[in-house]
Short mmCIF file of C-alpha atoms in Angstrom, two decimals:
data_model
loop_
_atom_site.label_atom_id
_atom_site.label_comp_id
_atom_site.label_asym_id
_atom_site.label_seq_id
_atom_site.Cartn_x
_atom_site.Cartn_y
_atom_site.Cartn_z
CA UNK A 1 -62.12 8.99 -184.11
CA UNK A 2 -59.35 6.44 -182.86
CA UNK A 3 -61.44 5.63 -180.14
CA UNK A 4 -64.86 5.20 -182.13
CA UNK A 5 -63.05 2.36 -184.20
CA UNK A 6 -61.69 0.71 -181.62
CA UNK A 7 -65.50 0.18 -180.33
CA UNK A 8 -66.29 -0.61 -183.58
CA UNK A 9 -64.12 -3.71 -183.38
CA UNK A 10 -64.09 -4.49 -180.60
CA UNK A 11 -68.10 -5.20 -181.26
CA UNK A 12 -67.58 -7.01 -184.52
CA UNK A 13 -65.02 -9.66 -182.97
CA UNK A 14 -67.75 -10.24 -180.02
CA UNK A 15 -70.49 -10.69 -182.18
CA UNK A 16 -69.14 -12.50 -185.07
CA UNK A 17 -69.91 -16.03 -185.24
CA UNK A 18 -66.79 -18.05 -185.11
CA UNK A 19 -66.95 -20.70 -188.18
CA UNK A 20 -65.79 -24.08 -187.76
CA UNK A 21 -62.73 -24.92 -189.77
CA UNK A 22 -61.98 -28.86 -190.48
CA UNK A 23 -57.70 -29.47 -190.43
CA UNK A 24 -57.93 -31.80 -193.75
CA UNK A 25 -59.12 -31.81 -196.73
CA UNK A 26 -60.99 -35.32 -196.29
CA UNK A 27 -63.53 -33.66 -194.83
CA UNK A 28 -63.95 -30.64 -196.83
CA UNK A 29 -64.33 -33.40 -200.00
CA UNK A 30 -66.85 -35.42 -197.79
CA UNK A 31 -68.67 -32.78 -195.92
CA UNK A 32 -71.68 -31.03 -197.35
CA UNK A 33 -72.91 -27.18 -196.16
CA UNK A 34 -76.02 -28.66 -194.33
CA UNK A 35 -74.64 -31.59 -192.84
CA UNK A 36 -75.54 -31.87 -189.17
CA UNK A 37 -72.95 -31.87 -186.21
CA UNK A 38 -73.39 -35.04 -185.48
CA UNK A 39 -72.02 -36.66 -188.49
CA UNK A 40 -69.27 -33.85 -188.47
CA UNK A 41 -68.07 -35.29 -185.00
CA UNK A 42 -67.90 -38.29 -185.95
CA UNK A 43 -65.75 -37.70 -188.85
CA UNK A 44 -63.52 -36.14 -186.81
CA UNK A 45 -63.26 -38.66 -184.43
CA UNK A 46 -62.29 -41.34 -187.36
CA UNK A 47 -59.91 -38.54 -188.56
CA UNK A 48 -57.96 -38.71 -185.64
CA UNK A 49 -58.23 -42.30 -185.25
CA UNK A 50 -56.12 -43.02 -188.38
CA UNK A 51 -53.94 -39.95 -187.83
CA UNK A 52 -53.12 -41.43 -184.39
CA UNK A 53 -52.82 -45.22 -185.23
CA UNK A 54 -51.72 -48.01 -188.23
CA UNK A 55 -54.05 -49.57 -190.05
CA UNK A 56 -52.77 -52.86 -189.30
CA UNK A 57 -54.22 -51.78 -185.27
CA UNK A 58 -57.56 -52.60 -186.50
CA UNK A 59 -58.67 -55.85 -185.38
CA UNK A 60 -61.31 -55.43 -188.91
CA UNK A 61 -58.44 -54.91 -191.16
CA UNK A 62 -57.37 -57.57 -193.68
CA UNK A 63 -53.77 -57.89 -195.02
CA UNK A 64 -52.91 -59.43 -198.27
CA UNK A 65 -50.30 -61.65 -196.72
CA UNK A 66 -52.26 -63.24 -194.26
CA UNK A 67 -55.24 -63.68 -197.43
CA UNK A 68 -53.06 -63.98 -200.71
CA UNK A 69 -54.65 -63.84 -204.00
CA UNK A 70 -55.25 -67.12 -205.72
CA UNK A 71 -54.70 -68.01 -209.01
CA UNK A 72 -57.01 -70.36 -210.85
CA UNK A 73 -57.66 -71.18 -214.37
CA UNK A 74 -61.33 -70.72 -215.99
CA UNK A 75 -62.93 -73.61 -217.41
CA UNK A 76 -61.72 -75.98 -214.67
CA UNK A 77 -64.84 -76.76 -213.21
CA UNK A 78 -67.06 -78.83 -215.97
CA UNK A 79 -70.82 -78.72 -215.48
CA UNK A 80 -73.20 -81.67 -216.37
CA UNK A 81 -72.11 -80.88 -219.84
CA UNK A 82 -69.26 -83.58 -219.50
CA UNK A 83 -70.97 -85.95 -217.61
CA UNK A 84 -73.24 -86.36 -220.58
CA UNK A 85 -70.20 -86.27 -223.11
CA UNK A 86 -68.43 -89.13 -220.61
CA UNK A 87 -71.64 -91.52 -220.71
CA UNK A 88 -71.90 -90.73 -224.99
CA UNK A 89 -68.42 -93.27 -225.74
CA UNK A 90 -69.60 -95.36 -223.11
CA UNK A 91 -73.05 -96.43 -224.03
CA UNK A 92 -72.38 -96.51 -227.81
CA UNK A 93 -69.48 -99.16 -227.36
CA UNK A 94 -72.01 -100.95 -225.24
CA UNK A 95 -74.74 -100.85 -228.78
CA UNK A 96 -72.01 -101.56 -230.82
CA UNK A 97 -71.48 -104.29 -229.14
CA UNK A 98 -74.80 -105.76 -228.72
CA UNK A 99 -74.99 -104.98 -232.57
CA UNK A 100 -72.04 -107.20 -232.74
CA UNK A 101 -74.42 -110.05 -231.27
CA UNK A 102 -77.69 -109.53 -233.39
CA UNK A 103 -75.12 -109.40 -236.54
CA UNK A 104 -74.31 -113.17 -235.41
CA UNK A 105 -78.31 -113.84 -234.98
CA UNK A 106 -79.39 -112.57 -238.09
CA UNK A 107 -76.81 -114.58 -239.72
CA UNK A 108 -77.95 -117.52 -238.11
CA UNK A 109 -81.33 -116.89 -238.99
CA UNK A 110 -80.97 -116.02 -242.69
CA UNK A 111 -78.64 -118.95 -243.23
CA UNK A 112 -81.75 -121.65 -241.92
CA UNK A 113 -84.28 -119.95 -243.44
CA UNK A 114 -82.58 -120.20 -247.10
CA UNK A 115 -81.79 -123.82 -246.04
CA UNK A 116 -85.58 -124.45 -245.89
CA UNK A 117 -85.74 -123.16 -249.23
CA UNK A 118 -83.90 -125.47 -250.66
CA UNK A 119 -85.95 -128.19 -249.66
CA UNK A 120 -88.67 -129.44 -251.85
CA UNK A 121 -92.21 -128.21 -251.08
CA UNK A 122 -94.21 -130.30 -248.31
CA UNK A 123 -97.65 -130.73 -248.77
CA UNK A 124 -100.09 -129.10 -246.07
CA UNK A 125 -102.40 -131.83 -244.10
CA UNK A 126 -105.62 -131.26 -243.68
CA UNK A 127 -105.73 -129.85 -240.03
CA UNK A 128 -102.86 -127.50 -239.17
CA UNK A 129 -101.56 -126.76 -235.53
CA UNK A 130 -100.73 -122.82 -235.81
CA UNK A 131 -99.02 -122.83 -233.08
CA UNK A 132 -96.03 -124.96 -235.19
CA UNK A 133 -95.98 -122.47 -237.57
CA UNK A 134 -92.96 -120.35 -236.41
CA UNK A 135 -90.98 -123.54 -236.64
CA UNK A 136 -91.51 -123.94 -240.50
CA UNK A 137 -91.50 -120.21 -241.25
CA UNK A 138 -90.06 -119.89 -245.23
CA UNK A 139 -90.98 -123.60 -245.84
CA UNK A 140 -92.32 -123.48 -249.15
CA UNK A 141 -95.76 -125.88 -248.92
CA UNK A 142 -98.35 -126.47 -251.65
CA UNK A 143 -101.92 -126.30 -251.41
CA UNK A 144 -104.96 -127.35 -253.44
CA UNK A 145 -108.14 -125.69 -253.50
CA UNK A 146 -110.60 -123.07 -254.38
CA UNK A 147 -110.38 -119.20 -254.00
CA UNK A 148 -113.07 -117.15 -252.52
CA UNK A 149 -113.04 -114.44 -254.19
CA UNK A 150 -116.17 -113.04 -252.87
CA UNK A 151 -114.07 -112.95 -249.41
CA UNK A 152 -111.13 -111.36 -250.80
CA UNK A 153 -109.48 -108.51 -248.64
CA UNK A 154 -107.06 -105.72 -250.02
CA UNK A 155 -104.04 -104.99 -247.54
CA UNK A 156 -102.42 -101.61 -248.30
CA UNK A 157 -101.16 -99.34 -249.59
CA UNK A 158 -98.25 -101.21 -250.51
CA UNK A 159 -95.52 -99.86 -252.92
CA UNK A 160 -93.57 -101.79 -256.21
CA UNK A 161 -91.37 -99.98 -258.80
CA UNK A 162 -92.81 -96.93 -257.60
CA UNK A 163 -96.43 -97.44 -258.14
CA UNK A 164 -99.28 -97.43 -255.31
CA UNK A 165 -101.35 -100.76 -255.04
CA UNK A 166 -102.32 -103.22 -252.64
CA UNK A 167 -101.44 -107.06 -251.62
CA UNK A 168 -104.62 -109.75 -252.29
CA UNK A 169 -105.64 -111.92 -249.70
CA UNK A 170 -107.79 -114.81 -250.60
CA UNK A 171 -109.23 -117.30 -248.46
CA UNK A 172 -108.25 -120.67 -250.14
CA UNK A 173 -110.92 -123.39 -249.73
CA UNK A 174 -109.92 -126.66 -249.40
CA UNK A 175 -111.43 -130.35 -250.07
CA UNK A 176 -113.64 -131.48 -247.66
CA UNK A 177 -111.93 -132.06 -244.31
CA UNK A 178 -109.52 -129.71 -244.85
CA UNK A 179 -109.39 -126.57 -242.98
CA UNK A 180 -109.34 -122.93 -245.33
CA UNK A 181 -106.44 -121.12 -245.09
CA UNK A 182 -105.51 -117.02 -246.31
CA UNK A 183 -103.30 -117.32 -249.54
CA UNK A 184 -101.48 -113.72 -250.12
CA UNK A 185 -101.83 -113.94 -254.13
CA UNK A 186 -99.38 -110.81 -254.42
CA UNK A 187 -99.66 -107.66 -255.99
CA UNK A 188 -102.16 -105.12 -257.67
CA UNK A 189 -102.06 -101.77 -258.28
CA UNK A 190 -104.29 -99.20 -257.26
CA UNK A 191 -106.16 -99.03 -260.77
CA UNK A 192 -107.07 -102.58 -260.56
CA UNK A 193 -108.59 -102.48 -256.82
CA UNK A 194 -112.04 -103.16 -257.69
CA UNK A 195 -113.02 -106.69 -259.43
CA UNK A 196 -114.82 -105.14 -262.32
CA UNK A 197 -111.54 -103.81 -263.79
CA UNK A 198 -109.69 -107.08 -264.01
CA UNK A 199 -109.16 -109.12 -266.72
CA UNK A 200 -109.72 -112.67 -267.56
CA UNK A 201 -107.52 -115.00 -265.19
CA UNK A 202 -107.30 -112.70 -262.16
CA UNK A 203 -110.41 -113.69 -260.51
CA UNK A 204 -110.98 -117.55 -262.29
CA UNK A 205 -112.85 -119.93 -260.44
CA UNK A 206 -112.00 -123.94 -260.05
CA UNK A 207 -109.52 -125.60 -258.07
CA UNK A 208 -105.83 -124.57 -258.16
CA UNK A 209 -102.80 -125.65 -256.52
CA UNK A 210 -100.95 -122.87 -255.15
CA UNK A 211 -97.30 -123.03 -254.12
CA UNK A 212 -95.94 -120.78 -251.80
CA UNK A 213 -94.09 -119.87 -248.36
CA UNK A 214 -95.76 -120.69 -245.01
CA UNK A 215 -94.81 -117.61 -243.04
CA UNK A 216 -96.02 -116.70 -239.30
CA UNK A 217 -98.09 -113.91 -238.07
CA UNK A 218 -97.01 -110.12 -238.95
CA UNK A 219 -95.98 -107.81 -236.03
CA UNK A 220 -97.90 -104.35 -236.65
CA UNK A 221 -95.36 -101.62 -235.65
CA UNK A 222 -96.72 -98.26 -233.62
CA UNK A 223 -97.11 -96.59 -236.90
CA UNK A 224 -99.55 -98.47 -238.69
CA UNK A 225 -103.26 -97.85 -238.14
CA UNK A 226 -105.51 -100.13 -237.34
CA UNK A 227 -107.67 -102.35 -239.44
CA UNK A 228 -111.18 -101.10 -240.24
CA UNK A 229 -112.60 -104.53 -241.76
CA UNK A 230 -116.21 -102.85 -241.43
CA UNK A 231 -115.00 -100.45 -244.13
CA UNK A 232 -112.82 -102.87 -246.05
CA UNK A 233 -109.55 -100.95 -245.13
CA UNK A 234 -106.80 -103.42 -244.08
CA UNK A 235 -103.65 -101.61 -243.45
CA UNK A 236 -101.57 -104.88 -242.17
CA UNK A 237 -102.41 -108.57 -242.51
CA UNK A 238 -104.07 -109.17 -239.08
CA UNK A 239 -104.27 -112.69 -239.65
CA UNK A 240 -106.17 -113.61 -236.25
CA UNK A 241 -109.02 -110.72 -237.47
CA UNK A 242 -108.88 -111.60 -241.54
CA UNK A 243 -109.52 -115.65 -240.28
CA UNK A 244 -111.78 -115.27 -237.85
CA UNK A 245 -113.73 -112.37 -240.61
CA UNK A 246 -113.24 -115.21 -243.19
CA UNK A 247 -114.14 -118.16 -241.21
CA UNK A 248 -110.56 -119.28 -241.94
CA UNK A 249 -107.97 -121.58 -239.86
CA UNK A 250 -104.91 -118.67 -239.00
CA UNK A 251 -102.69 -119.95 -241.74
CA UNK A 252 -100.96 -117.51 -243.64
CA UNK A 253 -99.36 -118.69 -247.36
CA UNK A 254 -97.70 -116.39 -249.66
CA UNK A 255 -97.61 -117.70 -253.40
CA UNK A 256 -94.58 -117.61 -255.14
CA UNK A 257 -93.89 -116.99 -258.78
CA UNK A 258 -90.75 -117.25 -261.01
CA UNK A 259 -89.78 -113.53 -261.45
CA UNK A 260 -90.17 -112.92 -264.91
CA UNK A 261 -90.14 -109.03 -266.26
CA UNK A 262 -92.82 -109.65 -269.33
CA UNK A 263 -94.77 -112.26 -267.16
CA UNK A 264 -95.01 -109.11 -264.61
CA UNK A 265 -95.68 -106.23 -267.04
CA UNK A 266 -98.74 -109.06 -268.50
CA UNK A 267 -100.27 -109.64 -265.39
CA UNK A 268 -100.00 -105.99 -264.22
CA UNK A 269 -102.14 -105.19 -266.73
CA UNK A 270 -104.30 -107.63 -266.96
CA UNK A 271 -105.07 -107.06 -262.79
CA UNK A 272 -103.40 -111.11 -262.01
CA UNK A 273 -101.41 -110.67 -258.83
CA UNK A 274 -97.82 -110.77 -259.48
CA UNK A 275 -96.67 -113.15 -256.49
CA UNK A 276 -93.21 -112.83 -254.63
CA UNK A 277 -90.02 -114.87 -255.35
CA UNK A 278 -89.12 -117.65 -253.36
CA UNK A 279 -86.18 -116.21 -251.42
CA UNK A 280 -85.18 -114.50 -247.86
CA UNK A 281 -85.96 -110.87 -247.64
CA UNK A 282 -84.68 -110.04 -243.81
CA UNK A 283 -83.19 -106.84 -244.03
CA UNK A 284 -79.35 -107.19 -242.05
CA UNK A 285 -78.11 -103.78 -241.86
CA UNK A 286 -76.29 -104.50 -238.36
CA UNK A 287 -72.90 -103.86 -240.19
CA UNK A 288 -73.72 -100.52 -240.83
CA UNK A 289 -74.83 -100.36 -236.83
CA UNK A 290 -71.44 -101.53 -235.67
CA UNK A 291 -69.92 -99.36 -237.77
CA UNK A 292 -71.84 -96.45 -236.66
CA UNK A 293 -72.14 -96.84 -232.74
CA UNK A 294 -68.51 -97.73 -232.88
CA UNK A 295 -67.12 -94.62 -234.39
CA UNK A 296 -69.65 -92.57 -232.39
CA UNK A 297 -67.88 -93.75 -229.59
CA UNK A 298 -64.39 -93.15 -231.03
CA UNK A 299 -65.53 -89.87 -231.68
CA UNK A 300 -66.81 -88.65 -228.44
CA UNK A 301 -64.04 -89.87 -226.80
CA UNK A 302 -61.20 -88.22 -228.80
CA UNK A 303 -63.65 -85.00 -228.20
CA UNK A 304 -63.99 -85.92 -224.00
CA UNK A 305 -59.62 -86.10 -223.89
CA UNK A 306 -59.42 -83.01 -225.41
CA UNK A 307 -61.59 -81.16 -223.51
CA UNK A 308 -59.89 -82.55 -220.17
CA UNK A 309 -56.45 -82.47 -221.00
CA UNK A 310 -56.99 -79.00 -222.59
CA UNK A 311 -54.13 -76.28 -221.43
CA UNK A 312 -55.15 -72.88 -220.76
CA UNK A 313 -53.24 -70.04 -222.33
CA UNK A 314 -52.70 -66.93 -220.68
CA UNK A 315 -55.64 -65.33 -221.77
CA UNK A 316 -57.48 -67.55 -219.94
CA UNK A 317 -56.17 -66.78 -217.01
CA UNK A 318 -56.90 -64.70 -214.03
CA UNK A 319 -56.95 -64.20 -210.49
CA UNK A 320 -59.44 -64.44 -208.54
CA UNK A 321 -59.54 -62.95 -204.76
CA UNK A 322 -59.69 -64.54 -201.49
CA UNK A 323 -63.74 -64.52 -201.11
CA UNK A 324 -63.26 -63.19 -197.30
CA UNK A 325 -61.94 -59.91 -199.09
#
């Protein structure tokens, strides 16, 4: 029996299979049951690489001292975000002070027109150069002559007190020798557009003398259509296209009246143009543009100072590793 067992284990410790047993746990966590031999070599081999040397043998190895941490603050880097905000104070000072110099213009410029006011009206001659005509814009002139009113042209819509009408533009025929000019009677309103409606005195024949401001040629802005003078529909006095449509010389008049509040209510009704008063109507808002560009540029650069001389606090922050890490 003693024997028989001994054989017995003798031929289980000959046939067993011995099983390979790793020395650390690193590679009982890493390994899996069907890994290959290979890759259990070479885990070895690393295994008694770093059990055998320091990690500062490794010619791969980085330390910390030799690649310290840096530490930066965020928000130090501006984008083109402050370029932008650092050309806003610049070119507004630059329009507020080119504002500063059409101020001074349009001074100028209101202060000789309503010196020509004052002057007593000049006749027109017979022939008129319209080239001259910028040089005696706001001259009041007088004018004798007949309307056509069979040539008369509605320019509008045009607005006054709030109600929708049109301005009347009448050819004005003079005496014989004398070249026709375009009178701009005044106003109408809408309800009054066609001849027909009037009443007595808007469209009287005979020779008048009308008394107005020579004014040059109107500047059509990119928002007004154009003229349809096929259809009738003037939108803005053209007056090279209304004198050549009217056989006229390109000499634009616009009467003048004494403003009168019953005079206007009468000849509102009654469809009689109510003409303009003699006086300067250039709008000179360039204050308000100094003003404006001025503290925009104030503004924007309080804003740009903050923003650069802005502190961080620590929440802001951080440290940011050596990029070779």
């Amino acid at each position: 029996m003693r024997s028989l067992l001994s054989v017995l284990s003798r031929t289980t410790t000959t046939t067993s299979i011995p099983a390979w047993r790793p020395t650390t746990s690193f590679i009982l966590r890493g390994s899996k049951p069907d890994i290959c031999t290979r890759c259990l070599l070479r885990r070895q081999q690393q295994l008694r690489f770093y059990n055998n040397n320091q990690f500062s043998d490794d010619q791969r190895w980085l330390s910390v001292v030799d690649h310290p941490a840096q530490v930066v603050r965020t928000g130090r880097k501006h984008g083109p975000g402050l370029i932008i905000l650092a050309l806003i104070p610049i070119i507004s000072f630059a329009l507020g002070t080119w504002q500063i110099q059409r101020l001074e213009w349009k001074t100028n410029l209101i202060a000789k027109y309503e010196d020509r006011l004052v002057k007593p009206p000049l006749p027109l001659p017979p022939q008129i150069d319209p080239s001259v005509v910028p040089e005696f814009d706001y001259r009041r002139v007088t004018a004798t002559g007949t309307f056509r009113h069979d040539q008369e042209m509605l320019v509008g819509p045009r607005m006054r007190d709030g109600q929708d009408g049109f301005f009347v533009v009448t050819p004005l025929e003079r005496g014989e020798g004398e070249s026709t000019i375009l009178v701009n009677r005044g106003w109408i309103s809408r309800k009054m557009k066609e001849q027909r409606d009037r009443g007595v005195g808007a469209c009287a024949g005979g020779e008048v003398v009308v008394e107005g401001l020579l004014r040059e040629p109107w500047k059509k802005n990119m928002f007004t259509p154009e003229n349809k003078p096929e259809e009738g529909k003037f939108y803005f006095p053209d007056i090279e296209q209304m004198a050549d449509l009217t056989g006229s010389q390109a000499v634009w008049i616009e009467e003048t009246m004494v403003q009168d509040l019953v005079e206007a209510y009468d000849r509102e009704a009654k469809g009689i143009p109510i003409g303009r008063a003699a006086e300067v109507n250039l709008k000179n808002n360039h204050s308000q543009y100094i003003f404006t560009w001025y503290g925009l540029s104030l503004a924007t650069s309080i804003m740009l100072w903050m923003i650069i001389r802005k502190r961080p606090n620590e929440a802001t922050r951080r440290v940011r590793q050596n990029r070779n890490w």
